[in-house]
Amino acid sequence: MKRKSIILLTIVGIIGLCIGIIFYVWNANQKEKEAANYALYAEYYNASDVLHLDMYTREYERTGNPHDIELTPTDLTYDLLQRWEAITEVIPMIDYPEEAIELEDWLNVYNTFASNRFDAEDASKEITKRGGSETTNSMAINDYLLYGSVYNDYFREFLEENGIEGPDRRRWE
């Protein structure tokens, strides 16, 4: 009788251990999936914020799938894209994702914009250090692309020399 009880307890213990392992692995996979979904949602959110896109989440709220988020360009998006394209014509080290824009692949557009950051900062420093007396502005190009802002006279001169209108002048005319 003792032997049967030990065998039965061993079998029950092994089954319980297997169920525990299965539950642990399933739970870990669920957490990993949730983290990936959250990261993708954050990427959509960042893309909408940086590129001035409208973000529609109704379907996502229903399904929980971030791929169901819809990003739609606004007038501010098109203004940013116009400035970006003009800058890349005179600073070729900054990439412009023409194909992704045509396909309205906004996550790819956002990732290209983000990957340009350091090249834009380097170019901004170079452009804004002319004249020597004014401090350099590493964000001149990014501020111009994102908001149409021109805070530095040397950057404004650069835009004018290259046939890119300074947005500050257009606003006040």
Short mmCIF file of N, CA, C and O in Angstrom, two decimals, residues 2-121:
data_model
loop_
_atom_site.label_atom_id
_atom_site.label_comp_id
_atom_site.label_asym_id
_atom_site.label_seq_id
_atom_site.Cartn_x
_atom_site.Cartn_y
_atom_site.Cartn_z
N LYS A 2 1.93 1.25 0.82
CA LYS A 2 2.81 2.41 0.86
C LYS A 2 3.45 2.67 -0.50
O LYS A 2 3.59 3.81 -0.91
N ARG A 3 3.82 1.59 -1.13
CA ARG A 3 4.47 1.72 -2.43
C ARG A 3 3.53 2.36 -3.44
O ARG A 3 3.93 3.25 -4.20
N LYS A 4 2.27 1.94 -3.47
CA LYS A 4 1.28 2.51 -4.39
C LYS A 4 1.05 3.98 -4.05
O LYS A 4 0.90 4.82 -4.95
N SER A 5 1.01 4.33 -2.80
CA SER A 5 0.81 5.72 -2.38
C SER A 5 1.98 6.59 -2.82
O SER A 5 1.81 7.71 -3.30
N ILE A 6 3.19 6.06 -2.66
CA ILE A 6 4.38 6.82 -3.06
C ILE A 6 4.38 7.03 -4.57
O ILE A 6 4.66 8.12 -5.06
N ILE A 7 4.06 5.97 -5.32
CA ILE A 7 3.99 6.08 -6.79
C ILE A 7 2.91 7.09 -7.19
O ILE A 7 3.14 7.95 -8.04
N LEU A 8 1.76 6.98 -6.56
CA LEU A 8 0.66 7.90 -6.87
C LEU A 8 1.04 9.35 -6.54
O LEU A 8 0.81 10.26 -7.33
N LEU A 9 1.63 9.57 -5.38
CA LEU A 9 2.08 10.93 -5.00
C LEU A 9 3.15 11.45 -5.95
O LEU A 9 3.17 12.63 -6.29
N THR A 10 4.05 10.58 -6.37
CA THR A 10 5.10 10.97 -7.31
C THR A 10 4.48 11.39 -8.63
O THR A 10 4.85 12.42 -9.21
N ILE A 11 3.53 10.61 -9.12
CA ILE A 11 2.85 10.93 -10.38
C ILE A 11 2.10 12.25 -10.26
O ILE A 11 2.19 13.13 -11.13
N VAL A 12 1.37 12.43 -9.17
CA VAL A 12 0.63 13.68 -8.95
C VAL A 12 1.61 14.85 -8.87
O VAL A 12 1.38 15.93 -9.44
N GLY A 13 2.73 14.67 -8.19
CA GLY A 13 3.75 15.72 -8.07
C GLY A 13 4.34 16.09 -9.42
O GLY A 13 4.52 17.28 -9.75
N ILE A 14 4.64 15.08 -10.24
CA ILE A 14 5.20 15.32 -11.58
C ILE A 14 4.18 16.06 -12.45
O ILE A 14 4.52 17.01 -13.15
N ILE A 15 2.92 15.62 -12.38
CA ILE A 15 1.87 16.29 -13.16
C ILE A 15 1.73 17.74 -12.69
O ILE A 15 1.64 18.67 -13.50
N GLY A 16 1.73 17.95 -11.37
CA GLY A 16 1.63 19.31 -10.83
C GLY A 16 2.80 20.17 -11.26
O GLY A 16 2.64 21.34 -11.64
N LEU A 17 4.01 19.60 -11.23
CA LEU A 17 5.21 20.31 -11.67
C LEU A 17 5.11 20.68 -13.14
O LEU A 17 5.42 21.81 -13.55
N CYS A 18 4.66 19.73 -13.97
CA CYS A 18 4.50 20.00 -15.41
C CYS A 18 3.48 21.11 -15.65
O CYS A 18 3.71 22.00 -16.48
N ILE A 19 2.37 21.06 -14.93
CA ILE A 19 1.35 22.10 -15.08
C ILE A 19 1.93 23.45 -14.66
O ILE A 19 1.72 24.47 -15.32
N GLY A 20 2.69 23.46 -13.57
CA GLY A 20 3.32 24.70 -13.11
C GLY A 20 4.28 25.26 -14.14
O GLY A 20 4.31 26.47 -14.41
N ILE A 21 5.10 24.40 -14.74
CA ILE A 21 6.05 24.83 -15.77
C ILE A 21 5.31 25.37 -16.99
O ILE A 21 5.66 26.42 -17.53
N ILE A 22 4.27 24.64 -17.41
CA ILE A 22 3.48 25.09 -18.56
C ILE A 22 2.85 26.46 -18.27
O ILE A 22 2.90 27.36 -19.10
N PHE A 23 2.29 26.64 -17.07
CA PHE A 23 1.69 27.92 -16.71
C PHE A 23 2.74 29.02 -16.67
O PHE A 23 2.51 30.13 -17.16
N TYR A 24 3.91 28.71 -16.12
CA TYR A 24 4.99 29.71 -16.04
C TYR A 24 5.41 30.15 -17.45
O TYR A 24 5.56 31.34 -17.71
N VAL A 25 5.62 29.21 -18.34
CA VAL A 25 6.04 29.52 -19.72
C VAL A 25 4.94 30.31 -20.43
O VAL A 25 5.22 31.31 -21.11
N TRP A 26 3.69 29.88 -20.27
CA TRP A 26 2.58 30.60 -20.90
C TRP A 26 2.51 32.03 -20.38
O TRP A 26 2.34 32.97 -21.15
N ASN A 27 2.62 32.20 -19.06
CA ASN A 27 2.57 33.52 -18.45
C ASN A 27 3.73 34.40 -18.94
O ASN A 27 3.55 35.58 -19.22
N ALA A 28 4.93 33.81 -19.04
CA ALA A 28 6.09 34.56 -19.53
C ALA A 28 5.87 35.00 -20.98
O ALA A 28 6.19 36.14 -21.35
N ASN A 29 5.30 34.11 -21.79
CA ASN A 29 5.01 34.46 -23.19
C ASN A 29 3.97 35.58 -23.28
O ASN A 29 4.08 36.47 -24.11
N GLN A 30 2.96 35.52 -22.42
CA GLN A 30 1.94 36.58 -22.41
C GLN A 30 2.55 37.92 -22.03
O GLN A 30 2.25 38.94 -22.65
N LYS A 31 3.42 37.92 -21.02
CA LYS A 31 4.07 39.16 -20.61
C LYS A 31 4.96 39.70 -21.72
O LYS A 31 5.01 40.90 -21.96
N GLU A 32 5.66 38.81 -22.40
CA GLU A 32 6.52 39.22 -23.51
C GLU A 32 5.68 39.81 -24.65
O GLU A 32 6.04 40.83 -25.23
N LYS A 33 4.55 39.19 -24.92
CA LYS A 33 3.64 39.67 -25.97
C LYS A 33 3.08 41.04 -25.59
O LYS A 33 3.02 41.95 -26.43
N GLU A 34 2.68 41.20 -24.32
CA GLU A 34 2.16 42.49 -23.85
C GLU A 34 3.23 43.58 -23.94
O GLU A 34 2.94 44.71 -24.33
N ALA A 35 4.47 43.24 -23.59
CA ALA A 35 5.57 44.21 -23.67
C ALA A 35 5.81 44.62 -25.12
O ALA A 35 6.02 45.81 -25.42
N ALA A 36 5.77 43.65 -26.03
CA ALA A 36 5.96 43.96 -27.45
C ALA A 36 4.82 44.83 -27.97
O ALA A 36 5.05 45.78 -28.72
N ASN A 37 3.59 44.53 -27.56
CA ASN A 37 2.44 45.35 -27.97
C ASN A 37 2.56 46.77 -27.42
O ASN A 37 2.27 47.74 -28.12
N TYR A 38 2.98 46.88 -26.17
CA TYR A 38 3.15 48.20 -25.57
C TYR A 38 4.24 48.99 -26.29
O TYR A 38 4.07 50.18 -26.56
N ALA A 39 5.35 48.32 -26.63
CA ALA A 39 6.44 48.99 -27.35
C ALA A 39 5.96 49.47 -28.72
O ALA A 39 6.28 50.58 -29.15
N LEU A 40 5.17 48.66 -29.40
CA LEU A 40 4.65 49.05 -30.71
C LEU A 40 3.65 50.20 -30.57
O LEU A 40 3.66 51.14 -31.36
N TYR A 41 2.80 50.13 -29.54
CA TYR A 41 1.87 51.24 -29.28
C TYR A 41 2.65 52.52 -29.03
O TYR A 41 2.30 53.58 -29.56
N ALA A 42 3.72 52.44 -28.25
CA ALA A 42 4.56 53.61 -27.96
C ALA A 42 5.18 54.16 -29.23
O ALA A 42 5.29 55.38 -29.41
N GLU A 43 5.58 53.28 -30.13
CA GLU A 43 6.16 53.73 -31.41
C GLU A 43 5.11 54.47 -32.25
O GLU A 43 5.40 55.51 -32.83
N TYR A 44 3.90 53.94 -32.29
CA TYR A 44 2.82 54.64 -32.99
C TYR A 44 2.57 56.01 -32.36
O TYR A 44 2.42 57.01 -33.06
N TYR A 45 2.53 56.03 -31.03
CA TYR A 45 2.29 57.29 -30.33
C TYR A 45 3.41 58.30 -30.62
O TYR A 45 3.13 59.47 -30.91
N ASN A 46 4.65 57.87 -30.56
CA ASN A 46 5.78 58.76 -30.84
C ASN A 46 5.74 59.26 -32.29
O ASN A 46 6.01 60.43 -32.55
N ALA A 47 5.42 58.37 -33.21
CA ALA A 47 5.32 58.77 -34.61
C ALA A 47 4.24 59.83 -34.78
O ALA A 47 4.44 60.83 -35.48
N SER A 48 3.10 59.63 -34.13
CA SER A 48 2.02 60.61 -34.27
C SER A 48 2.42 61.95 -33.67
O SER A 48 2.11 63.00 -34.23
N ASP A 49 3.14 61.91 -32.57
CA ASP A 49 3.57 63.14 -31.90
C ASP A 49 4.61 63.88 -32.73
O ASP A 49 4.46 65.07 -33.02
N VAL A 50 5.65 63.20 -33.14
CA VAL A 50 6.76 63.84 -33.86
C VAL A 50 6.33 64.31 -35.25
O VAL A 50 6.67 65.41 -35.68
N LEU A 51 5.59 63.48 -35.96
CA LEU A 51 5.22 63.80 -37.34
C LEU A 51 3.89 64.55 -37.44
O LEU A 51 3.40 64.77 -38.54
N HIS A 52 3.33 64.92 -36.31
CA HIS A 52 2.05 65.67 -36.27
C HIS A 52 0.93 64.92 -36.99
O HIS A 52 0.16 65.49 -37.76
N LEU A 53 0.85 63.62 -36.72
CA LEU A 53 -0.18 62.77 -37.31
C LEU A 53 -1.36 62.64 -36.36
O LEU A 53 -1.19 62.68 -35.14
N ASP A 54 -2.54 62.48 -36.92
CA ASP A 54 -3.69 62.12 -36.10
C ASP A 54 -3.63 60.61 -35.87
O ASP A 54 -3.33 59.84 -36.79
N MET A 55 -3.90 60.19 -34.64
CA MET A 55 -3.83 58.78 -34.29
C MET A 55 -5.22 58.31 -33.87
O MET A 55 -5.78 58.82 -32.90
N TYR A 56 -5.75 57.35 -34.62
CA TYR A 56 -7.07 56.80 -34.32
C TYR A 56 -6.89 55.42 -33.70
O TYR A 56 -6.28 54.53 -34.29
N THR A 57 -7.45 55.23 -32.50
CA THR A 57 -7.22 54.00 -31.74
C THR A 57 -8.48 53.19 -31.48
O THR A 57 -8.44 52.22 -30.74
N ARG A 58 -9.59 53.55 -32.07
CA ARG A 58 -10.86 52.86 -31.79
C ARG A 58 -10.75 51.35 -32.03
O ARG A 58 -11.13 50.55 -31.18
N GLU A 59 -10.23 50.96 -33.17
CA GLU A 59 -10.11 49.53 -33.47
C GLU A 59 -9.10 48.87 -32.54
O GLU A 59 -9.31 47.75 -32.09
N TYR A 60 -8.01 49.55 -32.24
CA TYR A 60 -7.01 49.02 -31.30
C TYR A 60 -7.63 48.77 -29.93
O TYR A 60 -7.36 47.75 -29.29
N GLU A 61 -8.46 49.70 -29.48
CA GLU A 61 -9.11 49.55 -28.18
C GLU A 61 -10.01 48.32 -28.15
O GLU A 61 -10.19 47.69 -27.12
N ARG A 62 -10.56 47.98 -29.31
CA ARG A 62 -11.43 46.81 -29.40
C ARG A 62 -10.62 45.52 -29.45
O ARG A 62 -10.95 44.55 -28.79
N THR A 63 -9.51 45.51 -30.22
CA THR A 63 -8.75 44.28 -30.45
C THR A 63 -7.51 44.14 -29.58
O THR A 63 -7.05 43.02 -29.36
N GLY A 64 -6.94 45.26 -29.14
CA GLY A 64 -5.69 45.22 -28.40
C GLY A 64 -4.47 45.02 -29.28
O GLY A 64 -3.35 44.88 -28.80
N ASN A 65 -4.68 45.02 -30.59
CA ASN A 65 -3.59 44.83 -31.55
C ASN A 65 -3.11 46.20 -32.04
O ASN A 65 -3.84 46.91 -32.72
N PRO A 66 -1.86 46.58 -31.72
CA PRO A 66 -1.37 47.90 -32.13
C PRO A 66 -1.36 48.10 -33.65
O PRO A 66 -1.38 49.24 -34.12
N HIS A 67 -1.33 47.02 -34.40
CA HIS A 67 -1.38 47.17 -35.86
C HIS A 67 -2.72 47.73 -36.34
O HIS A 67 -2.86 48.14 -37.49
N ASP A 68 -3.70 47.76 -35.45
CA ASP A 68 -5.01 48.32 -35.78
C ASP A 68 -5.08 49.83 -35.54
O ASP A 68 -6.12 50.44 -35.75
N ILE A 69 -3.98 50.43 -35.11
CA ILE A 69 -3.92 51.88 -34.94
C ILE A 69 -3.77 52.52 -36.31
O ILE A 69 -3.01 52.04 -37.15
N GLU A 70 -4.51 53.58 -36.54
CA GLU A 70 -4.47 54.27 -37.82
C GLU A 70 -3.84 55.65 -37.63
O GLU A 70 -4.26 56.42 -36.78
N LEU A 71 -2.80 55.93 -38.43
CA LEU A 71 -2.15 57.23 -38.42
C LEU A 71 -2.52 57.97 -39.69
O LEU A 71 -2.44 57.42 -40.79
N THR A 72 -2.94 59.23 -39.53
CA THR A 72 -3.39 60.04 -40.66
C THR A 72 -2.64 61.37 -40.66
O THR A 72 -2.59 62.04 -39.63
N PRO A 73 -2.08 61.75 -41.81
CA PRO A 73 -1.34 63.01 -41.86
C PRO A 73 -2.26 64.22 -41.73
O PRO A 73 -3.43 64.17 -42.11
N THR A 74 -1.69 65.29 -41.19
CA THR A 74 -2.40 66.57 -41.04
C THR A 74 -1.67 67.61 -41.89
O THR A 74 -0.63 67.33 -42.50
N ASP A 75 -2.20 68.81 -41.90
CA ASP A 75 -1.51 69.91 -42.60
C ASP A 75 -0.12 70.13 -42.02
O ASP A 75 0.83 70.42 -42.76
N LEU A 76 0.02 69.99 -40.70
CA LEU A 76 1.33 70.15 -40.06
C LEU A 76 2.30 69.06 -40.52
O LEU A 76 3.49 69.30 -40.67
N THR A 77 1.77 67.85 -40.76
CA THR A 77 2.60 66.76 -41.27
C THR A 77 3.15 67.14 -42.64
O THR A 77 4.35 66.99 -42.91
N TYR A 78 2.28 67.63 -43.51
CA TYR A 78 2.72 67.99 -44.86
C TYR A 78 3.71 69.15 -44.84
O TYR A 78 4.66 69.19 -45.63
N ASP A 79 3.53 70.10 -43.91
CA ASP A 79 4.50 71.19 -43.77
C ASP A 79 5.87 70.64 -43.35
O ASP A 79 6.89 71.03 -43.91
N LEU A 80 5.87 69.74 -42.39
CA LEU A 80 7.12 69.12 -41.94
C LEU A 80 7.78 68.38 -43.10
O LEU A 80 8.99 68.51 -43.32
N LEU A 81 7.02 67.60 -43.84
CA LEU A 81 7.57 66.84 -44.96
C LEU A 81 8.15 67.76 -46.03
O LEU A 81 9.21 67.46 -46.61
N GLN A 82 7.50 68.87 -46.26
CA GLN A 82 7.99 69.84 -47.25
C GLN A 82 9.33 70.43 -46.80
O GLN A 82 10.27 70.52 -47.58
N ARG A 83 9.44 70.80 -45.52
CA ARG A 83 10.70 71.34 -45.00
C ARG A 83 11.79 70.27 -45.03
O ARG A 83 12.93 70.53 -45.40
N TRP A 84 11.42 69.05 -44.67
CA TRP A 84 12.37 67.94 -44.64
C TRP A 84 12.94 67.68 -46.02
O TRP A 84 14.14 67.52 -46.21
N GLU A 85 12.06 67.63 -47.01
CA GLU A 85 12.51 67.38 -48.39
C GLU A 85 13.44 68.49 -48.86
O GLU A 85 14.47 68.22 -49.49
N ALA A 86 13.11 69.75 -48.56
CA ALA A 86 13.95 70.87 -48.96
C ALA A 86 15.33 70.80 -48.31
O ALA A 86 16.35 71.05 -48.96
N ILE A 87 15.37 70.44 -47.04
CA ILE A 87 16.66 70.33 -46.33
C ILE A 87 17.51 69.22 -46.93
O ILE A 87 18.72 69.37 -47.10
N THR A 88 16.90 68.08 -47.27
CA THR A 88 17.69 66.96 -47.79
C THR A 88 18.25 67.25 -49.17
O THR A 88 19.24 66.63 -49.55
N GLU A 89 17.66 68.19 -49.87
CA GLU A 89 18.22 68.55 -51.17
C GLU A 89 19.55 69.28 -51.03
O GLU A 89 20.39 69.21 -51.92
N VAL A 90 19.76 69.98 -49.92
CA VAL A 90 21.02 70.70 -49.72
C VAL A 90 21.93 70.03 -48.70
O VAL A 90 23.11 70.36 -48.62
N ILE A 91 21.41 69.12 -47.91
CA ILE A 91 22.22 68.35 -46.95
C ILE A 91 21.95 66.87 -47.23
O ILE A 91 21.10 66.24 -46.58
N PRO A 92 22.66 66.29 -48.20
CA PRO A 92 22.35 64.92 -48.63
C PRO A 92 22.59 63.84 -47.58
O PRO A 92 22.07 62.74 -47.71
N MET A 93 23.33 64.14 -46.50
CA MET A 93 23.54 63.11 -45.48
C MET A 93 22.27 62.86 -44.66
O MET A 93 22.17 61.87 -43.94
N ILE A 94 21.28 63.74 -44.77
CA ILE A 94 20.00 63.55 -44.10
C ILE A 94 19.07 62.83 -45.08
O ILE A 94 18.84 63.29 -46.18
N ASP A 95 18.58 61.68 -44.65
CA ASP A 95 17.72 60.85 -45.51
C ASP A 95 16.29 61.37 -45.52
O ASP A 95 15.78 61.85 -44.51
N TYR A 96 15.66 61.23 -46.67
CA TYR A 96 14.24 61.56 -46.83
C TYR A 96 13.55 60.33 -47.39
O TYR A 96 13.86 59.87 -48.49
N PRO A 97 12.60 59.74 -46.66
CA PRO A 97 11.99 58.46 -47.04
C PRO A 97 10.83 58.62 -48.03
O PRO A 97 9.68 58.37 -47.71
N GLU A 98 11.16 59.02 -49.22
CA GLU A 98 10.13 59.33 -50.22
C GLU A 98 9.17 58.16 -50.45
O GLU A 98 7.95 58.34 -50.48
N GLU A 99 9.72 56.96 -50.59
CA GLU A 99 8.86 55.79 -50.86
C GLU A 99 7.94 55.51 -49.67
O GLU A 99 6.75 55.23 -49.85
N ALA A 100 8.48 55.57 -48.46
CA ALA A 100 7.66 55.32 -47.27
C ALA A 100 6.55 56.35 -47.15
O ALA A 100 5.43 56.03 -46.74
N ILE A 101 6.85 57.60 -47.52
CA ILE A 101 5.83 58.66 -47.48
C ILE A 101 4.74 58.37 -48.50
O ILE A 101 3.55 58.47 -48.20
N GLU A 102 5.13 57.98 -49.70
CA GLU A 102 4.15 57.65 -50.74
C GLU A 102 3.26 56.49 -50.29
O GLU A 102 2.06 56.49 -50.58
N LEU A 103 3.84 55.53 -49.57
CA LEU A 103 3.07 54.37 -49.10
C LEU A 103 2.34 54.66 -47.79
O LEU A 103 1.62 53.79 -47.29
N GLU A 104 2.54 55.85 -47.26
CA GLU A 104 2.00 56.25 -45.97
C GLU A 104 2.38 55.24 -44.88
O GLU A 104 1.59 54.90 -44.00
N ASP A 105 3.62 54.80 -44.94
CA ASP A 105 4.21 53.92 -43.93
C ASP A 105 4.82 54.81 -42.86
O ASP A 105 6.02 55.04 -42.82
N TRP A 106 3.97 55.32 -41.97
CA TRP A 106 4.37 56.38 -41.05
C TRP A 106 5.36 55.91 -40.00
O TRP A 106 6.19 56.72 -39.53
N LEU A 107 5.34 54.64 -39.63
CA LEU A 107 6.35 54.15 -38.69
C LEU A 107 7.73 54.17 -39.33
O LEU A 107 8.71 54.54 -38.69
N ASN A 108 7.81 53.80 -40.58
CA ASN A 108 9.08 53.85 -41.30
C ASN A 108 9.54 55.31 -41.46
O ASN A 108 10.72 55.60 -41.30
N VAL A 109 8.62 56.20 -41.76
CA VAL A 109 8.95 57.63 -41.88
C VAL A 109 9.50 58.13 -40.55
O VAL A 109 10.54 58.79 -40.49
N TYR A 110 8.81 57.79 -39.47
CA TYR A 110 9.25 58.20 -38.13
C TYR A 110 10.64 57.65 -37.81
O TYR A 110 11.51 58.36 -37.30
N ASN A 111 10.86 56.37 -38.10
CA ASN A 111 12.17 55.76 -37.82
C ASN A 111 13.28 56.41 -38.63
O ASN A 111 14.39 56.58 -38.13
N THR A 112 12.98 56.79 -39.87
CA THR A 112 13.97 57.50 -40.68
C THR A 112 14.26 58.86 -40.07
O THR A 112 15.42 59.28 -39.97
N PHE A 113 13.22 59.56 -39.64
CA PHE A 113 13.40 60.86 -39.00
C PHE A 113 14.29 60.71 -37.76
O PHE A 113 15.24 61.47 -37.56
N ALA A 114 13.99 59.72 -36.95
CA ALA A 114 14.76 59.50 -35.72
C ALA A 114 16.21 59.13 -36.03
O ALA A 114 17.13 59.59 -35.34
N SER A 115 16.42 58.34 -37.06
CA SER A 115 17.79 57.93 -37.41
C SER A 115 18.61 59.09 -37.98
O SER A 115 19.83 59.03 -38.00
N ASN A 116 17.94 60.14 -38.44
CA ASN A 116 18.63 61.33 -38.96
C ASN A 116 19.11 62.27 -37.87
O ASN A 116 19.83 63.22 -38.15
N ARG A 117 18.68 62.04 -36.64
CA ARG A 117 18.90 63.02 -35.58
C ARG A 117 20.36 63.45 -35.44
O ARG A 117 20.66 64.63 -35.37
N PHE A 118 21.27 62.49 -35.36
CA PHE A 118 22.67 62.84 -35.11
C PHE A 118 23.29 63.56 -36.31
O PHE A 118 24.07 64.50 -36.13
N ASP A 119 22.95 63.13 -37.53
CA ASP A 119 23.45 63.84 -38.71
C ASP A 119 22.90 65.26 -38.76
O ASP A 119 23.61 66.20 -39.12
N ALA A 120 21.63 65.43 -38.38
CA ALA A 120 21.03 66.76 -38.35
C ALA A 120 21.69 67.63 -37.29
O ALA A 120 21.92 68.83 -37.52
N GLU A 121 22.02 67.05 -36.16
CA GLU A 121 22.70 67.81 -35.11
C GLU A 121 24.09 68.25 -35.56
O GLU A 121 24.48 69.40 -35.35
#
